[in-house]
XYZ file of C-alpha atoms in Angstrom:
402
model
C -8.951 -39.564 -2.930
C -8.257 -36.639 -0.557
C -4.545 -35.867 -0.224
C -3.142 -35.921 3.319
C -2.143 -32.455 4.487
C 1.403 -31.747 5.620
C 0.032 -30.400 8.899
C -1.378 -33.891 9.485
C 1.846 -35.690 8.588
C 1.594 -35.702 4.778
C 4.252 -34.532 2.326
C 4.297 -30.739 1.826
C 3.778 -29.345 -1.660
C 7.149 -27.574 -1.487
C 10.451 -28.490 0.126
C 11.379 -24.817 0.670
C 9.369 -21.918 2.035
C 7.877 -19.437 -0.449
C 7.425 -15.948 1.032
C 4.280 -13.947 0.246
C 6.379 -11.061 -1.095
C 9.990 -10.412 -1.959
C 12.160 -7.727 -3.517
C 14.064 -8.315 -6.749
C 17.591 -6.889 -6.893
C 19.827 -7.375 -9.937
C 23.373 -6.363 -10.874
C 22.201 -3.018 -12.278
C 20.670 -2.152 -8.904
C 23.858 -3.109 -7.081
C 26.029 -1.099 -9.481
C 23.807 1.970 -9.086
C 24.212 1.864 -5.305
C 27.971 1.220 -5.471
C 28.424 4.179 -7.821
C 26.837 6.478 -5.248
C 28.903 4.955 -2.442
C 32.012 5.832 -4.445
C 30.774 9.346 -5.165
C 30.689 12.606 -3.229
C 27.119 12.553 -1.886
C 25.500 9.902 0.272
C 22.547 12.112 1.177
C 20.964 15.458 0.182
C 22.713 15.104 -3.166
C 21.659 15.063 -6.830
C 20.188 11.547 -6.886
C 17.329 12.616 -4.635
C 16.058 15.256 -7.064
C 16.685 12.954 -10.024
C 14.591 10.237 -8.407
C 11.828 12.699 -7.527
C 11.677 13.993 -11.088
C 11.648 10.471 -12.491
C 8.756 9.362 -10.266
C 6.776 12.528 -10.986
C 7.256 12.079 -14.712
C 6.274 8.402 -14.549
C 2.951 9.072 -12.816
C 2.183 12.322 -14.633
C 2.549 14.751 -11.714
C 4.389 18.083 -11.628
C 6.223 17.673 -8.340
C 7.518 14.940 -6.047
C 9.026 14.946 -2.566
C 10.940 11.803 -1.608
C 11.148 10.899 2.072
C 12.499 8.207 4.372
C 9.476 5.869 4.238
C 5.825 5.634 3.256
C 4.598 6.571 6.733
C 6.721 9.720 6.662
C 5.181 10.499 3.272
C 1.640 10.280 4.676
C 2.570 12.358 7.711
C 4.229 15.002 5.547
C 1.142 15.186 3.323
C -1.116 15.618 6.358
C 1.117 18.416 7.656
C 1.031 20.151 4.285
C -2.782 19.832 4.247
C -2.888 21.680 7.565
C -4.500 18.869 9.524
C -4.436 19.806 13.185
C -5.997 19.324 16.595
C -9.620 18.181 16.340
C -9.723 17.920 12.555
C -11.449 14.833 11.187
C -10.092 12.816 8.274
C -11.990 10.040 6.520
C -10.093 6.791 5.936
C -10.984 3.125 5.291
C -10.252 0.468 7.948
C -8.769 -2.240 5.673
C -5.287 -0.810 5.370
C -1.980 -0.664 7.204
C -2.125 1.407 10.398
C 0.031 4.172 8.891
C -2.921 5.331 6.777
C -4.663 6.568 9.917
C -1.696 6.978 12.267
C -0.589 9.929 10.130
C -3.818 11.702 11.143
C -3.153 11.076 14.839
C 0.399 12.421 14.501
C -1.148 15.788 13.581
C -3.687 15.758 16.397
C -6.546 14.849 14.094
C -9.209 12.169 14.409
C -9.519 9.261 11.955
C -13.119 8.672 10.872
C -13.395 5.142 9.514
C -15.777 4.554 6.619
C -16.626 0.953 5.748
C -15.442 -0.835 2.622
C -17.150 -1.987 -0.532
C -17.446 -5.768 0.028
C -16.587 -6.494 -3.613
C -13.446 -4.360 -4.116
C -12.298 -3.958 -0.469
C -11.712 -0.245 -1.150
C -13.581 2.476 0.723
C -17.311 2.528 -0.036
C -17.545 5.900 -1.776
C -21.319 5.950 -1.336
C -20.830 6.112 2.455
C -18.323 8.969 2.543
C -20.775 11.878 2.534
C -22.621 10.444 5.501
C -19.426 10.622 7.555
C -18.634 14.266 6.774
C -19.068 16.836 9.560
C -18.074 20.482 10.034
C -14.732 19.180 11.370
C -13.884 17.081 8.304
C -10.723 18.366 6.634
C -9.549 15.608 4.304
C -10.126 12.180 2.794
C -7.414 9.522 2.641
C -8.655 6.907 0.158
C -6.484 3.784 -0.082
C -5.836 1.888 -3.324
C -6.012 -1.519 -1.661
C -3.815 -4.181 -3.319
C -3.164 -1.702 -6.149
C -6.751 -1.309 -7.315
C -7.775 2.307 -7.796
C -10.589 3.881 -5.856
C -13.267 5.779 -7.790
C -11.406 9.081 -7.897
C -14.043 10.919 -9.945
C -16.661 10.408 -7.247
C -14.219 11.197 -4.449
C -13.172 14.417 -6.213
C -16.815 15.481 -6.521
C -17.323 14.973 -2.798
C -14.072 16.768 -1.945
C -14.982 19.731 -4.157
C -18.464 19.956 -2.622
C -17.140 20.107 0.946
C -13.765 21.773 0.270
C -11.754 18.757 1.427
C -8.153 17.797 0.660
C -7.572 14.400 -0.950
C -4.465 12.509 0.133
C -4.450 9.305 -1.896
C -2.669 6.436 -0.175
C -1.252 4.633 -3.195
C 1.393 2.720 -1.256
C 0.245 -0.403 -3.148
C -0.314 1.253 -6.489
C 2.810 2.482 -8.279
C 2.245 1.346 -11.858
C -1.504 0.892 -11.409
C -3.912 2.864 -13.580
C -7.175 4.741 -13.215
C -9.136 5.153 -16.451
C -6.028 4.475 -18.500
C -3.746 6.925 -16.683
C -1.131 6.142 -14.038
C -2.305 6.700 -10.489
C -0.712 9.828 -9.049
C -1.963 12.824 -11.005
C -5.508 13.378 -9.679
C -5.488 13.742 -5.885
C -4.157 16.857 -4.177
C -1.337 14.634 -2.939
C -0.603 10.971 -3.653
C 1.733 8.830 -1.555
C 3.765 5.831 -2.730
C 5.851 3.431 -0.647
C 9.136 1.726 -1.539
C 9.290 -0.955 1.159
C 10.931 -4.168 -0.182
C 7.620 -5.924 -0.937
C 6.153 -2.903 -2.773
C 6.134 -2.481 -6.610
C 9.703 -1.104 -6.479
C 12.022 -0.716 -3.518
C 14.551 1.730 -2.116
C 14.994 -0.478 0.969
C 12.809 1.898 2.932
C 11.400 5.021 1.358
C 8.383 6.912 0.182
C 7.317 9.798 -2.009
C 4.462 12.271 -2.255
C 3.519 13.606 -5.683
C 1.369 16.670 -6.321
C 0.446 19.212 -8.974
C 0.147 21.980 -6.371
C 3.266 24.123 -6.030
C 2.236 25.511 -2.640
C 1.800 22.019 -1.174
C 5.092 20.962 -2.768
C 7.008 23.776 -1.061
C 5.393 23.008 2.291
C 6.380 19.359 2.019
C 9.983 20.258 1.216
C 10.099 22.253 4.448
C 8.450 19.606 6.613
C 10.808 16.932 5.231
C 13.871 18.713 6.589
C 13.182 20.162 10.048
C 11.095 23.045 8.678
C 14.378 24.701 7.732
C 15.050 26.712 4.575
C 17.862 28.604 2.890
C 15.509 30.079 0.297
C 16.128 33.843 0.362
C 12.497 34.472 -0.626
C 11.290 32.778 2.563
C 13.847 34.094 5.082
C 12.737 36.785 7.534
C 16.186 38.330 7.140
C 19.501 37.205 5.676
C 22.861 37.388 7.420
C 24.896 35.803 4.631
C 25.281 32.794 2.313
C 25.589 30.408 5.268
C 22.310 31.539 6.804
C 19.191 29.401 7.250
C 16.030 29.618 9.332
C 13.523 27.188 10.820
C 10.072 28.340 9.773
C 8.012 25.345 10.958
C 8.362 22.439 13.347
C 9.442 19.940 10.729
C 11.040 16.501 10.849
C 14.122 14.741 9.580
C 12.328 12.692 6.934
C 15.101 12.959 4.370
C 15.890 10.056 2.071
C 19.466 9.264 1.031
C 21.129 9.308 -2.361
C 21.974 5.654 -1.735
C 18.272 4.784 -1.545
C 17.362 7.000 -4.485
C 20.029 5.455 -6.697
C 18.429 2.070 -6.018
C 15.013 3.559 -6.739
C 16.183 5.002 -10.062
C 17.467 1.598 -11.135
C 14.311 -0.146 -9.922
C 11.889 2.190 -11.674
C 13.474 1.223 -14.986
C 11.967 -2.224 -14.348
C 8.557 -1.173 -12.998
C 6.646 -1.947 -16.191
C 8.166 -5.429 -16.331
C 7.378 -5.975 -12.651
C 3.749 -4.932 -13.119
C 3.396 -7.078 -16.240
C 4.660 -10.127 -14.351
C 2.364 -9.472 -11.393
C -0.659 -9.209 -13.681
C 0.238 -12.455 -15.433
C 0.490 -14.288 -12.104
C -2.858 -12.859 -10.988
C -4.452 -14.031 -14.233
C -3.141 -17.535 -13.572
C -4.506 -17.477 -10.031
C -7.891 -16.204 -11.178
C -8.140 -18.889 -13.842
C -7.106 -21.646 -11.429
C -9.569 -20.654 -8.699
C -12.534 -19.371 -10.714
C -14.604 -22.557 -10.409
C -13.792 -23.315 -6.766
C -16.862 -22.296 -4.806
C -14.911 -22.185 -1.532
C -12.788 -19.310 -2.896
C -13.812 -15.823 -4.006
C -11.183 -14.208 -6.231
C -10.612 -10.417 -6.313
C -13.060 -8.338 -8.307
C -11.749 -5.254 -10.075
C -13.763 -2.220 -11.146
C -13.677 -1.519 -14.889
C -12.015 1.876 -14.369
C -9.059 0.273 -12.582
C -6.064 -1.583 -13.976
C -4.262 -2.791 -10.884
C -0.555 -3.484 -10.673
C -1.435 -6.050 -7.952
C 0.816 -5.387 -5.002
C -0.908 -8.266 -3.201
C -3.373 -10.983 -4.191
C -6.143 -11.480 -1.643
C -8.694 -14.251 -1.836
C -11.828 -14.390 0.287
C -12.753 -17.750 1.784
C -16.359 -18.847 1.501
C -16.536 -20.220 5.043
C -20.094 -21.441 4.495
C -18.592 -24.064 2.174
C -15.752 -25.020 4.521
C -15.608 -27.004 7.747
C -12.856 -24.851 9.233
C -11.833 -21.307 10.078
C -9.467 -19.060 8.159
C -6.837 -19.804 10.816
C -6.870 -23.519 9.987
C -6.472 -22.815 6.263
C -3.642 -20.376 7.052
C -1.783 -22.829 9.273
C -2.207 -25.707 6.826
C -0.794 -23.664 3.927
C 2.152 -22.513 6.021
C 3.100 -26.136 6.691
C 2.806 -26.784 2.940
C 5.593 -24.135 2.754
C 3.331 -21.515 1.198
C 3.903 -18.156 2.872
C 0.370 -16.842 3.122
C -0.422 -13.681 5.053
C -3.407 -11.550 6.059
C -3.878 -7.904 4.952
C -5.277 -6.376 7.161
C -6.781 -6.353 10.630
C -9.221 -3.405 10.551
C -7.156 -0.568 11.982
C -9.590 0.409 14.722
C -9.416 -3.114 16.196
C -5.784 -2.621 17.223
C -5.520 -2.229 21.020
C -4.188 1.327 20.719
C -7.262 2.403 18.765
C -9.572 0.614 21.162
C -8.036 2.746 23.928
C -9.008 5.795 21.881
C -12.632 4.678 22.009
C -13.100 2.863 18.686
C -15.255 -0.229 19.066
C -15.920 -3.487 17.260
C -18.921 -3.244 14.959
C -17.926 0.164 13.559
C -17.429 -1.165 10.011
C -19.290 -4.486 9.625
C -18.176 -5.215 6.057
C -14.514 -4.736 6.969
C -14.815 -7.026 9.978
C -16.610 -9.690 7.966
C -13.928 -9.525 5.271
C -11.102 -9.734 7.800
C -12.359 -13.099 9.055
C -12.240 -14.534 5.534
C -9.330 -12.860 3.706
C -6.046 -14.554 2.859
C -3.057 -13.147 0.959
C -1.271 -15.544 -1.402
C 2.360 -15.167 -2.549
C 2.840 -12.621 -5.308
C 6.065 -10.990 -6.467
C 7.539 -10.316 -9.923
C 10.194 -13.001 -10.010
C 8.027 -15.935 -8.974
C 8.798 -18.881 -11.239
C 6.190 -20.974 -13.040
C 6.837 -23.665 -10.457
C 6.295 -21.209 -7.603
C 2.910 -20.234 -9.023
C 1.908 -23.840 -9.640
C 2.960 -24.780 -6.109
C 0.707 -22.085 -4.666
C -2.228 -23.199 -6.802
C -1.690 -26.846 -5.958
C -1.361 -26.159 -2.218
C -4.470 -23.982 -2.082
C -6.509 -26.587 -3.937
C -5.116 -29.351 -1.741
C -5.986 -27.584 1.524
C -9.358 -26.269 0.392
C -10.290 -29.689 -0.987
C -9.470 -31.270 2.363
C -11.620 -28.816 4.312
C -14.415 -28.625 1.767
C -17.877 -29.219 3.188
C -18.389 -31.867 0.545
C -15.093 -33.731 0.887
C -13.784 -33.259 4.413
C -13.394 -36.626 6.202
C -13.745 -35.026 9.637
């Protein structure tokens, strides 16, 4: 017998709402922040460098520059790469707008390359066809935490002398060929928004093995100003500083970095828990023909920032919107990641048109993000599974009473 949906007056699976993502803060995190609040430095102090060094060491990079948020990190990386007026940068469309906005901030032009319909990452085989004499960089995105094929992207970048800025906002703790993401691209960006693998409230970081890029990013993070005697045009005394570039105030605080230092101690546990939840989802949905679970390339070991299913609409009597709304009323906080960037009204005003990336647009109509965060309980996970099965069963082509 088909169970009556809550949206139609039935009893919801849960009595309380379960968000799709949520930070986890414990007493150690709180103590770390309080200790800084009681100390001498709230910003531009020692915790910033300590956090940078810790992140760099964790991912296997030489240098790290922590900034105020993930978008600032991408912008800073683009500035360091020298992206300017008229330069083209290749980027996938299934991502948050910041991945391409950072190109616009520099006067460049985002060139959207369609996705692989199986992994939802950029289709590496289509990158070369999008390269022109104006192409300056590639911004591959590790969607949901799954690594892109960095070996192939590096070959393309080397062939055309392009900079790689890896958008790994979803991927702290994820691996590529057994190594942590963060040590291959010219620059790799991570985000510390509350729903990300770890949080600093807001925050971001760029890691690199290139000392020249590292020094540029330090300047751009803080107004383009330096006190480094080796960089000054002249020196009037120990108080003296100069602005060498038009930089930004993208500094992160010691308060945020103290939280980040405490959080990164738990990153391996967080990733382990996320992977276990994903395994439970995959097992629960594997035989449901109305649902397509995420497929991961063998070279990737994702930390699973988000869990995205694809709805097989040919087997359903409804749209994605109806599934979404029904699950929300069951108190399951589903979401959608993402509207293809070029379909946002601002990008349409820039001349981007529907039909540019057919695979991305087709995916967008079918994708649905289920709740996933490290401290979900067994009951939380079972509630999600039960609600998805309940709603999909109701709208199944075979079972739907409509």
